[in-house]
mmCIF file of C-alpha atoms in Angstrom:
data_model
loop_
_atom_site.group_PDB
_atom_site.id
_atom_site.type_symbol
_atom_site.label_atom_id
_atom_site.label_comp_id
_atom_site.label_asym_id
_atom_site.label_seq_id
_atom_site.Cartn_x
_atom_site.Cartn_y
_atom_site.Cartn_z
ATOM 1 C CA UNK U 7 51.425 95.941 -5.589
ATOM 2 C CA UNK U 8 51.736 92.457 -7.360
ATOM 3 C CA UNK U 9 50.824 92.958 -10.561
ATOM 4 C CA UNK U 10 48.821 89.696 -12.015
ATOM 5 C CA UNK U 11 48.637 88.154 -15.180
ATOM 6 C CA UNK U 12 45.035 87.389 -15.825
ATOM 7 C CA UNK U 13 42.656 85.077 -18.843
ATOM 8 C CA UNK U 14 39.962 86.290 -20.097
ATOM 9 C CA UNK U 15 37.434 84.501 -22.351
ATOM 10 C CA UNK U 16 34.790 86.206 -24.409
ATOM 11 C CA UNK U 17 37.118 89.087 -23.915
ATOM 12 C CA UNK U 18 35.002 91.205 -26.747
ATOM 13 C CA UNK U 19 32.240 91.120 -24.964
ATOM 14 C CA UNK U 20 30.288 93.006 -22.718
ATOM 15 C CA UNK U 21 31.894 91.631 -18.808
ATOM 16 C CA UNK U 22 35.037 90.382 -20.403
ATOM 17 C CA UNK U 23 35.874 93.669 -22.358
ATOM 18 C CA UNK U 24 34.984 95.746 -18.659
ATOM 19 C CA UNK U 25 37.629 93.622 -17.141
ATOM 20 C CA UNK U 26 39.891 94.134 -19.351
ATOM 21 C CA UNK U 27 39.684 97.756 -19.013
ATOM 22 C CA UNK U 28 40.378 98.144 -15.565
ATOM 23 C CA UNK U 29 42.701 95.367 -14.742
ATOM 24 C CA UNK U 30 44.533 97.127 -17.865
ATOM 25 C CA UNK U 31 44.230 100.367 -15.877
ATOM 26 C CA UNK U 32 46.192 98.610 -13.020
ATOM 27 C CA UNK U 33 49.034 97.541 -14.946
ATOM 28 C CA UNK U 34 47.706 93.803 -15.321
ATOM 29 C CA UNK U 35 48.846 92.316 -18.116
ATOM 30 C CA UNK U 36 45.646 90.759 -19.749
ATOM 31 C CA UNK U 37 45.657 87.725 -22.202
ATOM 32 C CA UNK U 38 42.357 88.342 -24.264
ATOM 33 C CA UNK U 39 40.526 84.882 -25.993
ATOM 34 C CA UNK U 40 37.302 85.535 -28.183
ATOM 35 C CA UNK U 41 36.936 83.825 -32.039
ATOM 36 C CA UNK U 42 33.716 85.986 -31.928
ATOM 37 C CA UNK U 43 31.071 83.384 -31.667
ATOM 38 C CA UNK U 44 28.267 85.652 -30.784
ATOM 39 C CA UNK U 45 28.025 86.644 -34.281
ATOM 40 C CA UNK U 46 27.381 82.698 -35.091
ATOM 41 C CA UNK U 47 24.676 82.524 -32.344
ATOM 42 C CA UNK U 48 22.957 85.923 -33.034
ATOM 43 C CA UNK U 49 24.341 86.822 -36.848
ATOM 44 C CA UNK U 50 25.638 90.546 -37.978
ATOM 45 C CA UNK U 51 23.594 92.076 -34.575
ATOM 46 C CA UNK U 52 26.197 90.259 -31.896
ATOM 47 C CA UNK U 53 29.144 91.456 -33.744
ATOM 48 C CA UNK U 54 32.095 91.635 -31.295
ATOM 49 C CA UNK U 55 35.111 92.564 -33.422
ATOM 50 C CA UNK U 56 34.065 96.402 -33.100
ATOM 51 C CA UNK U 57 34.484 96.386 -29.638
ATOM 52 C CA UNK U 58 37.780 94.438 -29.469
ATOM 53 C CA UNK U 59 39.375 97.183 -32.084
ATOM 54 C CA UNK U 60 38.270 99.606 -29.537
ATOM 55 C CA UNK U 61 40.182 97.871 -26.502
ATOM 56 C CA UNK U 62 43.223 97.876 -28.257
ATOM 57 C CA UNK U 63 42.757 101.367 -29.204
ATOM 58 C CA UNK U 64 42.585 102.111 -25.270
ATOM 59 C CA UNK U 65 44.883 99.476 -23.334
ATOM 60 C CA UNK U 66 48.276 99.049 -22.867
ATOM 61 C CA UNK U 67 48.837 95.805 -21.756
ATOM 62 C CA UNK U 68 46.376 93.508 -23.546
ATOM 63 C CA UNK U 69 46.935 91.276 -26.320
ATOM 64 C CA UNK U 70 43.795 88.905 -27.835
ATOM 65 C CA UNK U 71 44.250 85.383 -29.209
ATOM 66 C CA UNK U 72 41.395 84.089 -31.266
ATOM 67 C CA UNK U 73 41.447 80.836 -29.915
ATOM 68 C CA UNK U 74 38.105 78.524 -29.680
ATOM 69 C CA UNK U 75 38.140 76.820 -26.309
ATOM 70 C CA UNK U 76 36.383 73.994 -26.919
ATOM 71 C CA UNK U 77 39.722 73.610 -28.536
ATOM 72 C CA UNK U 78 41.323 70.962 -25.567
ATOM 73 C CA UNK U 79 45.170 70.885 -26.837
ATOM 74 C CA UNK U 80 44.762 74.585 -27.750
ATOM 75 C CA UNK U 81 43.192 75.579 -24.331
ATOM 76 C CA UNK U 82 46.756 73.311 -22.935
ATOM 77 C CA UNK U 83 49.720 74.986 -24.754
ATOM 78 C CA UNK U 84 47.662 78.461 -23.852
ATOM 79 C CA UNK U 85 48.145 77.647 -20.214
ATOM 80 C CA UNK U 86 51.557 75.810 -20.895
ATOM 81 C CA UNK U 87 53.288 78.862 -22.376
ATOM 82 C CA UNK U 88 51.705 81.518 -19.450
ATOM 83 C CA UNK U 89 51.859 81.128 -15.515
ATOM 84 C CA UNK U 90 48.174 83.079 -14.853
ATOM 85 C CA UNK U 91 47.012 84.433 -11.451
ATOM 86 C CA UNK U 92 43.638 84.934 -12.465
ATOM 87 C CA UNK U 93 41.015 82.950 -14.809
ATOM 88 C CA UNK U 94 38.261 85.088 -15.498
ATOM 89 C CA UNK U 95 35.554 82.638 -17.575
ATOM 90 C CA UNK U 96 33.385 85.084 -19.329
ATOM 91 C CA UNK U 97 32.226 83.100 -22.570
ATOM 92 C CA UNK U 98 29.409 81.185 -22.590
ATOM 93 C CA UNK U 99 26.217 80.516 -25.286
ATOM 94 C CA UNK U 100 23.955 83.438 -22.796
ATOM 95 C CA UNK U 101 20.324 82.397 -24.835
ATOM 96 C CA UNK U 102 17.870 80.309 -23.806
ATOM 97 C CA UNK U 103 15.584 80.244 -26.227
ATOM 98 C CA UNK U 104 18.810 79.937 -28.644
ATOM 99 C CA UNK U 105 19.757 77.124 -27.210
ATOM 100 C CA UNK U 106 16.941 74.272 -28.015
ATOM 101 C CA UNK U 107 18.277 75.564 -31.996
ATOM 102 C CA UNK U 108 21.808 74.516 -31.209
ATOM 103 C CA UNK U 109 21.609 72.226 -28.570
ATOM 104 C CA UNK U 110 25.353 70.589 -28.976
ATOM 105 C CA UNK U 111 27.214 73.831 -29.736
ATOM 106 C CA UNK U 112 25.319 75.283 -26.389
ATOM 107 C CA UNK U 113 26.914 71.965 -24.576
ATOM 108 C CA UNK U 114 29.855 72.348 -25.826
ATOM 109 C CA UNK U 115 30.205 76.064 -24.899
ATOM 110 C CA UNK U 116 28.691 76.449 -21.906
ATOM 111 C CA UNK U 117 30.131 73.262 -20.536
ATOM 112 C CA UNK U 118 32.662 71.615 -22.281
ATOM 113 C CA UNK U 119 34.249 74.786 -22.097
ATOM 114 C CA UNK U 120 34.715 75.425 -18.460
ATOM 115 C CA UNK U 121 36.014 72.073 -18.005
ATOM 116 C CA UNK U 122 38.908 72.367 -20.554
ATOM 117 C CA UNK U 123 39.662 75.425 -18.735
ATOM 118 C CA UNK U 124 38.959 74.363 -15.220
ATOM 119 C CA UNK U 125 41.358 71.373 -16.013
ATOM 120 C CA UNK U 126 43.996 73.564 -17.849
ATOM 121 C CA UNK U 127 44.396 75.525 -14.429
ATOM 122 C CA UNK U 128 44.598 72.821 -12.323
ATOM 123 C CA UNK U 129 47.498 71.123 -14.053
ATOM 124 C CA UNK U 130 49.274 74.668 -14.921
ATOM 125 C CA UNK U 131 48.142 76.622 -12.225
ATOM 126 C CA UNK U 132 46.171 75.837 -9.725
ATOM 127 C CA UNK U 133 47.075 78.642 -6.900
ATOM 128 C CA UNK U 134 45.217 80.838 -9.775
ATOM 129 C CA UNK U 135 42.343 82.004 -8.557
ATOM 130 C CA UNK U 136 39.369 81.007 -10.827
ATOM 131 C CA UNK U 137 35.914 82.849 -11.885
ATOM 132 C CA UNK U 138 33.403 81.622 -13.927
ATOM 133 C CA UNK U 139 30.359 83.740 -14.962
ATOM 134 C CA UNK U 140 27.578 81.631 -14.046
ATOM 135 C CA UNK U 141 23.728 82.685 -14.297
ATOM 136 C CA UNK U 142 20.532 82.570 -12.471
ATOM 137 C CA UNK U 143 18.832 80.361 -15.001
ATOM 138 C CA UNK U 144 20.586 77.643 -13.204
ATOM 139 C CA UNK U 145 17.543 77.894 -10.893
ATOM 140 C CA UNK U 146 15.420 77.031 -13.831
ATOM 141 C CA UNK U 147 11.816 78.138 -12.967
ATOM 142 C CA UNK U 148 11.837 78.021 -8.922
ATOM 143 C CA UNK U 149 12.096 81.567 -8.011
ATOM 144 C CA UNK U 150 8.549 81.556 -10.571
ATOM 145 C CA UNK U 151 6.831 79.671 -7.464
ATOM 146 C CA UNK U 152 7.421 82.985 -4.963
ATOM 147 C CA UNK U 153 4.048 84.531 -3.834
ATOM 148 C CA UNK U 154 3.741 88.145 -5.898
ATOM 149 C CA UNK U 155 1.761 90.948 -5.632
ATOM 150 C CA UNK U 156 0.854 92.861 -8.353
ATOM 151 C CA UNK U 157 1.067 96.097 -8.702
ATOM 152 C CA UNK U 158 -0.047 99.031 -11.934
ATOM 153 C CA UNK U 159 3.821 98.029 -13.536
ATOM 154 C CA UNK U 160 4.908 95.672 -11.897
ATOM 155 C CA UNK U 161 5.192 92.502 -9.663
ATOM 156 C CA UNK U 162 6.934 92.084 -6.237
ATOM 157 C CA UNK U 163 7.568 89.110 -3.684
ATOM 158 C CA UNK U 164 4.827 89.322 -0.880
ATOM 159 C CA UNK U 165 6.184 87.622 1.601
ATOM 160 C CA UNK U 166 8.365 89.736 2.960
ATOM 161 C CA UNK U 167 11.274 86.875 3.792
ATOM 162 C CA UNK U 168 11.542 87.515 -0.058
ATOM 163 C CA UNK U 169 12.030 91.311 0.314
ATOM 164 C CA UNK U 170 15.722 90.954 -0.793
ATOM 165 C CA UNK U 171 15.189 88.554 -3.276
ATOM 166 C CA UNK U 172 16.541 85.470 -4.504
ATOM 167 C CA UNK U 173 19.654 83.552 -2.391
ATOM 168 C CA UNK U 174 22.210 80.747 -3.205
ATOM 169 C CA UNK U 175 19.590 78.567 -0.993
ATOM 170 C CA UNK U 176 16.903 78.473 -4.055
ATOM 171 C CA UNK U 177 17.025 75.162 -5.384
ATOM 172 C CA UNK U 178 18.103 74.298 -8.795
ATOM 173 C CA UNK U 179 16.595 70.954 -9.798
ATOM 174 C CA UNK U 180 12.919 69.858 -9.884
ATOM 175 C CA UNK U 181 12.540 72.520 -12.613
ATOM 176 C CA UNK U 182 12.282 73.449 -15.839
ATOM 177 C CA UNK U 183 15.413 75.041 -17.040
ATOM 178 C CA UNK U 184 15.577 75.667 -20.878
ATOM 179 C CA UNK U 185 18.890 73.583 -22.123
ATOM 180 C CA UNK U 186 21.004 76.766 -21.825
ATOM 181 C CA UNK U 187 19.988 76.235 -17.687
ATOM 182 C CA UNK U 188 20.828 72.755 -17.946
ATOM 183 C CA UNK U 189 24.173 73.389 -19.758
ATOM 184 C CA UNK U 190 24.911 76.125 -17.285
ATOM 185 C CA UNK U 191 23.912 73.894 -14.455
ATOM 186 C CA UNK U 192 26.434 71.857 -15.569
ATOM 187 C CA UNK U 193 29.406 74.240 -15.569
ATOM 188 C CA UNK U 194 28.217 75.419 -12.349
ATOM 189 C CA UNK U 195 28.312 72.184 -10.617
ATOM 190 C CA UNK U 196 31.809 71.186 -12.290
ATOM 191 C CA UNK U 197 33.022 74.403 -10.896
ATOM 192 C CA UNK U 198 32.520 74.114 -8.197
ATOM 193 C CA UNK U 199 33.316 70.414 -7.360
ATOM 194 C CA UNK U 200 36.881 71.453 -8.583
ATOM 195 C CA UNK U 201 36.974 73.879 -5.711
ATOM 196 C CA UNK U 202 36.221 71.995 -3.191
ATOM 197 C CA UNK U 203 37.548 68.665 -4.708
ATOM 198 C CA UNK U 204 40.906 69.732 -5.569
ATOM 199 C CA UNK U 205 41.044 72.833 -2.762
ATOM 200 C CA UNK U 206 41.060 75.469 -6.058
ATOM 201 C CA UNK U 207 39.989 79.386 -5.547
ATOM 202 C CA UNK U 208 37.143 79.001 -7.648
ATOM 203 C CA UNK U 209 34.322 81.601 -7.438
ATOM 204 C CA UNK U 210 30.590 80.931 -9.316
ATOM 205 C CA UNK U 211 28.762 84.236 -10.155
ATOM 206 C CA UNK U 212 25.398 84.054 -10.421
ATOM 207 C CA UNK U 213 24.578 86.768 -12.946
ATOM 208 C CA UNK U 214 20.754 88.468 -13.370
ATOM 209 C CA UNK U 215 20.914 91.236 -15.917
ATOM 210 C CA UNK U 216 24.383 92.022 -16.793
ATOM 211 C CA UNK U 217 24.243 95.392 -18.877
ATOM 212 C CA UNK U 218 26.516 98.315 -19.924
ATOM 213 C CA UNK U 219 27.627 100.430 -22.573
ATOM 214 C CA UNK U 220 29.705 97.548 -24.324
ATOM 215 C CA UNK U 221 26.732 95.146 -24.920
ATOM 216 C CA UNK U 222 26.433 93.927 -28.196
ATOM 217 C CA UNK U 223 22.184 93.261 -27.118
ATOM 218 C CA UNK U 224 20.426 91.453 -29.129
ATOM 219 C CA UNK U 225 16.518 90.256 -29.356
ATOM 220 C CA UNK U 226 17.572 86.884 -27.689
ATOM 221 C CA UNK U 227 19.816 88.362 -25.029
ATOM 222 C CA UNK U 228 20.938 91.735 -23.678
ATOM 223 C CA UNK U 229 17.388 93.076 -22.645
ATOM 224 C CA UNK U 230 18.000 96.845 -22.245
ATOM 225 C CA UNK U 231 20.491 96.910 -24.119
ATOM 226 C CA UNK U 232 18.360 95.783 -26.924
ATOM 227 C CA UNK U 233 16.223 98.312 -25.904
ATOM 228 C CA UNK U 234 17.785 101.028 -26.306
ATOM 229 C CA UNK U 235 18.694 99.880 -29.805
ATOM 230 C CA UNK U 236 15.124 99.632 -30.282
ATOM 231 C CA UNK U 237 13.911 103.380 -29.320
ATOM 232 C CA UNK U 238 17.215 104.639 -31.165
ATOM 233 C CA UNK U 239 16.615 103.297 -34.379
ATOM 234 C CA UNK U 240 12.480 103.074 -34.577
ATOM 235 C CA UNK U 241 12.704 99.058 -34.940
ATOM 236 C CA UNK U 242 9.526 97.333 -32.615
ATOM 237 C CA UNK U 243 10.383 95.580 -29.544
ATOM 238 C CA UNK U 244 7.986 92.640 -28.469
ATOM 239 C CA UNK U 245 7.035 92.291 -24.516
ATOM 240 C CA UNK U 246 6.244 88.596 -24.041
ATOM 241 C CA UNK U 247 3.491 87.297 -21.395
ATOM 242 C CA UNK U 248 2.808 89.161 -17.684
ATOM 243 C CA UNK U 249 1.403 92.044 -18.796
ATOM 244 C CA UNK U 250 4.832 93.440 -19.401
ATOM 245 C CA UNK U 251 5.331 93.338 -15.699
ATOM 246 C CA UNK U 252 8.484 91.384 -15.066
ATOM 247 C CA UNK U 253 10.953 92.428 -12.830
ATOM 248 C CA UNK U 254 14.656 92.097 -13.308
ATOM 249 C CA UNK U 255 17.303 93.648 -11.509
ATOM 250 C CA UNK U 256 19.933 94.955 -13.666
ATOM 251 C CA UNK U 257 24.245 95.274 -13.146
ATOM 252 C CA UNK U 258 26.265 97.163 -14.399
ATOM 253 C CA UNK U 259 29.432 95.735 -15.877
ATOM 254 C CA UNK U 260 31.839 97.774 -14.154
ATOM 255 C CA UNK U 261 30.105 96.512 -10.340
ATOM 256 C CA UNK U 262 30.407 92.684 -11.552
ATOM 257 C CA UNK U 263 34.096 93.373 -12.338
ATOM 258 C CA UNK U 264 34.708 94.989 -9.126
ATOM 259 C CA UNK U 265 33.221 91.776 -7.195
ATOM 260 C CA UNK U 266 35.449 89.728 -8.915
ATOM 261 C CA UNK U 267 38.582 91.935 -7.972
ATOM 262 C CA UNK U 268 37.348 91.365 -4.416
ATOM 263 C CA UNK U 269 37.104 87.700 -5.156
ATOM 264 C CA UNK U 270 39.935 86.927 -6.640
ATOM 265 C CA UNK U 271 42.020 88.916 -4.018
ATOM 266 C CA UNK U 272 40.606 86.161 -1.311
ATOM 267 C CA UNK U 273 39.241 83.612 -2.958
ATOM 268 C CA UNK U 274 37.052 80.701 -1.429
ATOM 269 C CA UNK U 275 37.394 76.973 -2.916
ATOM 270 C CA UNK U 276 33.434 76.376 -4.780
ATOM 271 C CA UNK U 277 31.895 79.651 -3.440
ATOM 272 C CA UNK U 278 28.533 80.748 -5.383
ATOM 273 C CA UNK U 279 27.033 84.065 -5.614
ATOM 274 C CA UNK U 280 23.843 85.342 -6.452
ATOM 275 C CA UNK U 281 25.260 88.835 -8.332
ATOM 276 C CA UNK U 282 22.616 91.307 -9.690
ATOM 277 C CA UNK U 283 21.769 94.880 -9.255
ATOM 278 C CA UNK U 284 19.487 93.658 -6.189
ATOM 279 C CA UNK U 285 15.952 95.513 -5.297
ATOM 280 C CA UNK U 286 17.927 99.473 -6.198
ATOM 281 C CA UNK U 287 18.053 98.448 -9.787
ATOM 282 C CA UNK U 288 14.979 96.265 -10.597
ATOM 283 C CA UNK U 289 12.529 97.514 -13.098
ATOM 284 C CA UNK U 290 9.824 95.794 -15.608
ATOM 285 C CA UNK U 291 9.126 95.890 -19.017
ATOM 286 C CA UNK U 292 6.502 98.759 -18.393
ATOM 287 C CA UNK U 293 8.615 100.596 -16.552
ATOM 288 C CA UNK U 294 11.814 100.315 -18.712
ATOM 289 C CA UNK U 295 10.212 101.063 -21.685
ATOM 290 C CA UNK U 296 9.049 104.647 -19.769
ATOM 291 C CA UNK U 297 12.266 105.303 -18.683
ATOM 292 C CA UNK U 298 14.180 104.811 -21.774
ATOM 293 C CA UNK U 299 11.704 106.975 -24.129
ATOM 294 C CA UNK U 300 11.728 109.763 -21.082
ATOM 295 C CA UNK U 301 16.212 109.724 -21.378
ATOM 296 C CA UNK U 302 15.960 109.176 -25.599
ATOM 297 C CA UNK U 303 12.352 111.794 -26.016
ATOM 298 C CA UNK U 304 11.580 108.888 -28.822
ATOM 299 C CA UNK U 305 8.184 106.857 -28.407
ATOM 300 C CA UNK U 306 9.371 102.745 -28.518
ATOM 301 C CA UNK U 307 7.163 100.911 -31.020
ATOM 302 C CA UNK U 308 5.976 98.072 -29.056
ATOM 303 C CA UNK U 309 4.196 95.348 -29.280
ATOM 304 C CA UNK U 310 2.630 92.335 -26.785
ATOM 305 C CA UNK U 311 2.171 88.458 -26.857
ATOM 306 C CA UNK U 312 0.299 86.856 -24.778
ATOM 307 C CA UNK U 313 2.567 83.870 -24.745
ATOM 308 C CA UNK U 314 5.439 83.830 -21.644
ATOM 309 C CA UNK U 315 9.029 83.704 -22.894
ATOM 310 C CA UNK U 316 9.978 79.854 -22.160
ATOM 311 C CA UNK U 317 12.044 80.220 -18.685
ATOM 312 C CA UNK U 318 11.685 83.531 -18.115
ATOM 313 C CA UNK U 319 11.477 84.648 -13.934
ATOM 314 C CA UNK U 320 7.844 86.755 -13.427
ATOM 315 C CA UNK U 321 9.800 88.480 -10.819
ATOM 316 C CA UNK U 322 13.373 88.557 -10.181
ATOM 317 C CA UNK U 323 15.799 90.343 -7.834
ATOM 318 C CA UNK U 324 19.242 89.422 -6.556
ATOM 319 C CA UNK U 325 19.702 88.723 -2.818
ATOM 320 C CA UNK U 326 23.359 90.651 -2.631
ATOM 321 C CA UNK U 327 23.662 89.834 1.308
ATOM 322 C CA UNK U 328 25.809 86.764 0.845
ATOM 323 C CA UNK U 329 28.558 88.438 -1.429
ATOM 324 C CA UNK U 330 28.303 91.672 0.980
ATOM 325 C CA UNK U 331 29.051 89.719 3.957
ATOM 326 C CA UNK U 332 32.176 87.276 2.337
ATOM 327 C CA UNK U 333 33.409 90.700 0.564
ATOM 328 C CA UNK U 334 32.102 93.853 2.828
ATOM 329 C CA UNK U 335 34.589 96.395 0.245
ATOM 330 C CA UNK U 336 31.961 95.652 -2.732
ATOM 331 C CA UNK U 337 28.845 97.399 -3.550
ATOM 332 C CA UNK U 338 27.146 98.684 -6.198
ATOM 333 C CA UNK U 339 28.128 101.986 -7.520
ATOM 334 C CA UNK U 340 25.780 101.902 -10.623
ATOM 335 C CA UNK U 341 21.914 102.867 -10.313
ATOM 336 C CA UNK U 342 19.346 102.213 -12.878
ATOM 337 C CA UNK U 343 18.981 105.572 -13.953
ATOM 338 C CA UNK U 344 22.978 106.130 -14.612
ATOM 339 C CA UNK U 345 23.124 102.588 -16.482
ATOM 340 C CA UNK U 346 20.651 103.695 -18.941
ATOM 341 C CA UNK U 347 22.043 107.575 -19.722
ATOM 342 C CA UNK U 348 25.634 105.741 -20.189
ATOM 343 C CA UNK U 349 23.800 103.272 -22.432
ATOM 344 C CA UNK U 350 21.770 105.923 -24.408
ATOM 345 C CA UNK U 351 25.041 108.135 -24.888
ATOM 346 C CA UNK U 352 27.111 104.971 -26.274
ATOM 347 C CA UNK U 353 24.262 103.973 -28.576
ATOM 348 C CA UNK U 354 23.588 106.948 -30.005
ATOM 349 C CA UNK U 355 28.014 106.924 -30.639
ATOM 350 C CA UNK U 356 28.012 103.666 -31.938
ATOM 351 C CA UNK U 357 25.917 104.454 -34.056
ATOM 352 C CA UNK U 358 27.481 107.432 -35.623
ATOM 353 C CA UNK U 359 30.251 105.627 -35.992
ATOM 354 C CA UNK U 360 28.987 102.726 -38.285
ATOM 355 C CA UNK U 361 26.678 105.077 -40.135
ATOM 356 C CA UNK U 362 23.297 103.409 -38.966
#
């Protein structure tokens, strides 16, 4: 086996950390970058640093530079002084209601970002193959125009061409997209024109839900993570708009990570994929609240605006069929229901350990 030496930005957090686990359970040796800027977008709650103590509590081969990206000349010598095999572009500004508060830095993270890396590895290494996580707000508020039924908890698609969901076919301008969209848009597109322009292995994961027991969630992003937060400590979530019946399809961290693996093992020059935990792991507000105060036996203090979340998808699942067919040895391996024990048990940890 050829052992790789991979990048990983916003290794602290919750995709970047997973990957770092495994590859680092492969004998990859892992070069982790994170200056923790979630805590600047979401204060004390995003705190990263406790997860990177863990990782190097439990790798081997990992070492962490707390280098800002944006940082062009830094970003250079970083890819001057280490041949990589594998760019895995985790970091990114995830809110979109954060974003209209810091426009520039959202820019400048979300976009300006991926091109100082995108550039880095074509002058330094451009056989590398090349991942950038990617999300489906590029698609702004399109998939919000699919005929729904509704149901006691919930809204589906009702045509059924939409059973599956959402594919790489939905359009992504003539929309409203928050600025985080429009800054992720960007990235997107710049990915993969440096694919196909320059004939680079670069891969575009479009993300739903990403979840898992390293998520730092917060009320701006990280949904059930957040959650779960919520009915551990006895703080009040707020459901915005639809009757709490918005669908979102959830993914574990560990499933993302193995698409990528499968990606970056044959990669395709400006490939995009819709990457969620498809119509298995889709639940609403209703019905995650219910199943997160059946695993914790805690009542969630709740309340309800009428007033939509800007942005936010009324019903959204991932169509998986276009990843499944490229890469036929990836599925998901994570249900809903296992997701949310994992999460429970590492809360309810966490916790202990930081006295809260």
């Amino acid at each position: 086996m050829k052992y790789w030496k991979i990048l990983v930005t916003a290794s602290n957090g919750l995709i970047g950390s997973e990957a770092v686990e495994y590859f680092d359970r492969q004998g990859h040796k892992i070069v982790g970058v994170d200056n923790n800027m979630r805590r600047v977008f979401f204060g004390p709650p995003g705190e990263t640093l406790w997860n990177l103590e863990r990782l190097k509590n439990v790798t081997r081969q990992f070492t962490s530079i707390a280098l800002d990206i944006r940082d062009r000349d830094g970003v250079m010598v970083l890819f001057r002084e280490n041949r990589f095999d594998l760019i895995l572009h985790c970091a990114a500004q995830p809110s979109h209601h954060k974003a209209a508060d810091i426009a520039i830095l959202d820019f400048e993270v979300n976009a300006l970002d991926t091109v100082n890396l995108l550039e880095a590895t074509r002058q330094h290494c451009p056989e590398a193959a090349f991942i950038i996580m990617s999300t489906n707000k590029v698609y702004g508020e399109a998939p919000n125009e699919k005929p729904l039924r509704e149901t006691k908890t919930r809204y589906y698609y009702a045509d059924p061409a939409d059973f599956e969901g959402i594919d790489e076919n939905c359009r992504i301008d003539h929309t409203l997209h928050s600025l985080f969209g429009a800054s992720k848009v960007a990235a997107d597109i710049y990915a993969q024109e440096y694919g196909r322009y320059f004939g680079m292995g670069v891969g575009i994961f479009r993300g739903r839900c990403l979840t898992g027991p390293s998520h730092s969630g917060v009320e701006l992003h990280g949904f059930l993570s957040y959650l779960v937060k919520v009915a551990l400590s006895g703080k009040t979530y707020t459901v915005y708009g639809y009757k709490g019946k918005q669908v979102r399809d959830n993914i574990h961290s560990f499933d993302l990570v193995r698409a990528f693996e499968e990606f970056a093992r044959n990669p395709r020059p400006g490939e995009v994929y819709n990457l969620g935990g498809g119509r298995a792991n889709g639940v609403s507000m209703l019905e995650a609240i219910a199943l997160i105060e059946a695993l914790t036996g805690r009542k969630i203090n709740w309340t309800y605006s009428d007033q939509p979340q800007r942005g936010d998808h009324i019903c959204y699942i991932s169509n998986l069929a276009k990843l499944k067919s490229h890469y036929p040895g990836w599925d998901l391996t994570r249900s809903l229901d296992s997701i949310l024990e994992e999460m429970v048990a590492a809360e309810r940890e966490h916790s202990q350990r930081v006295g809260t």
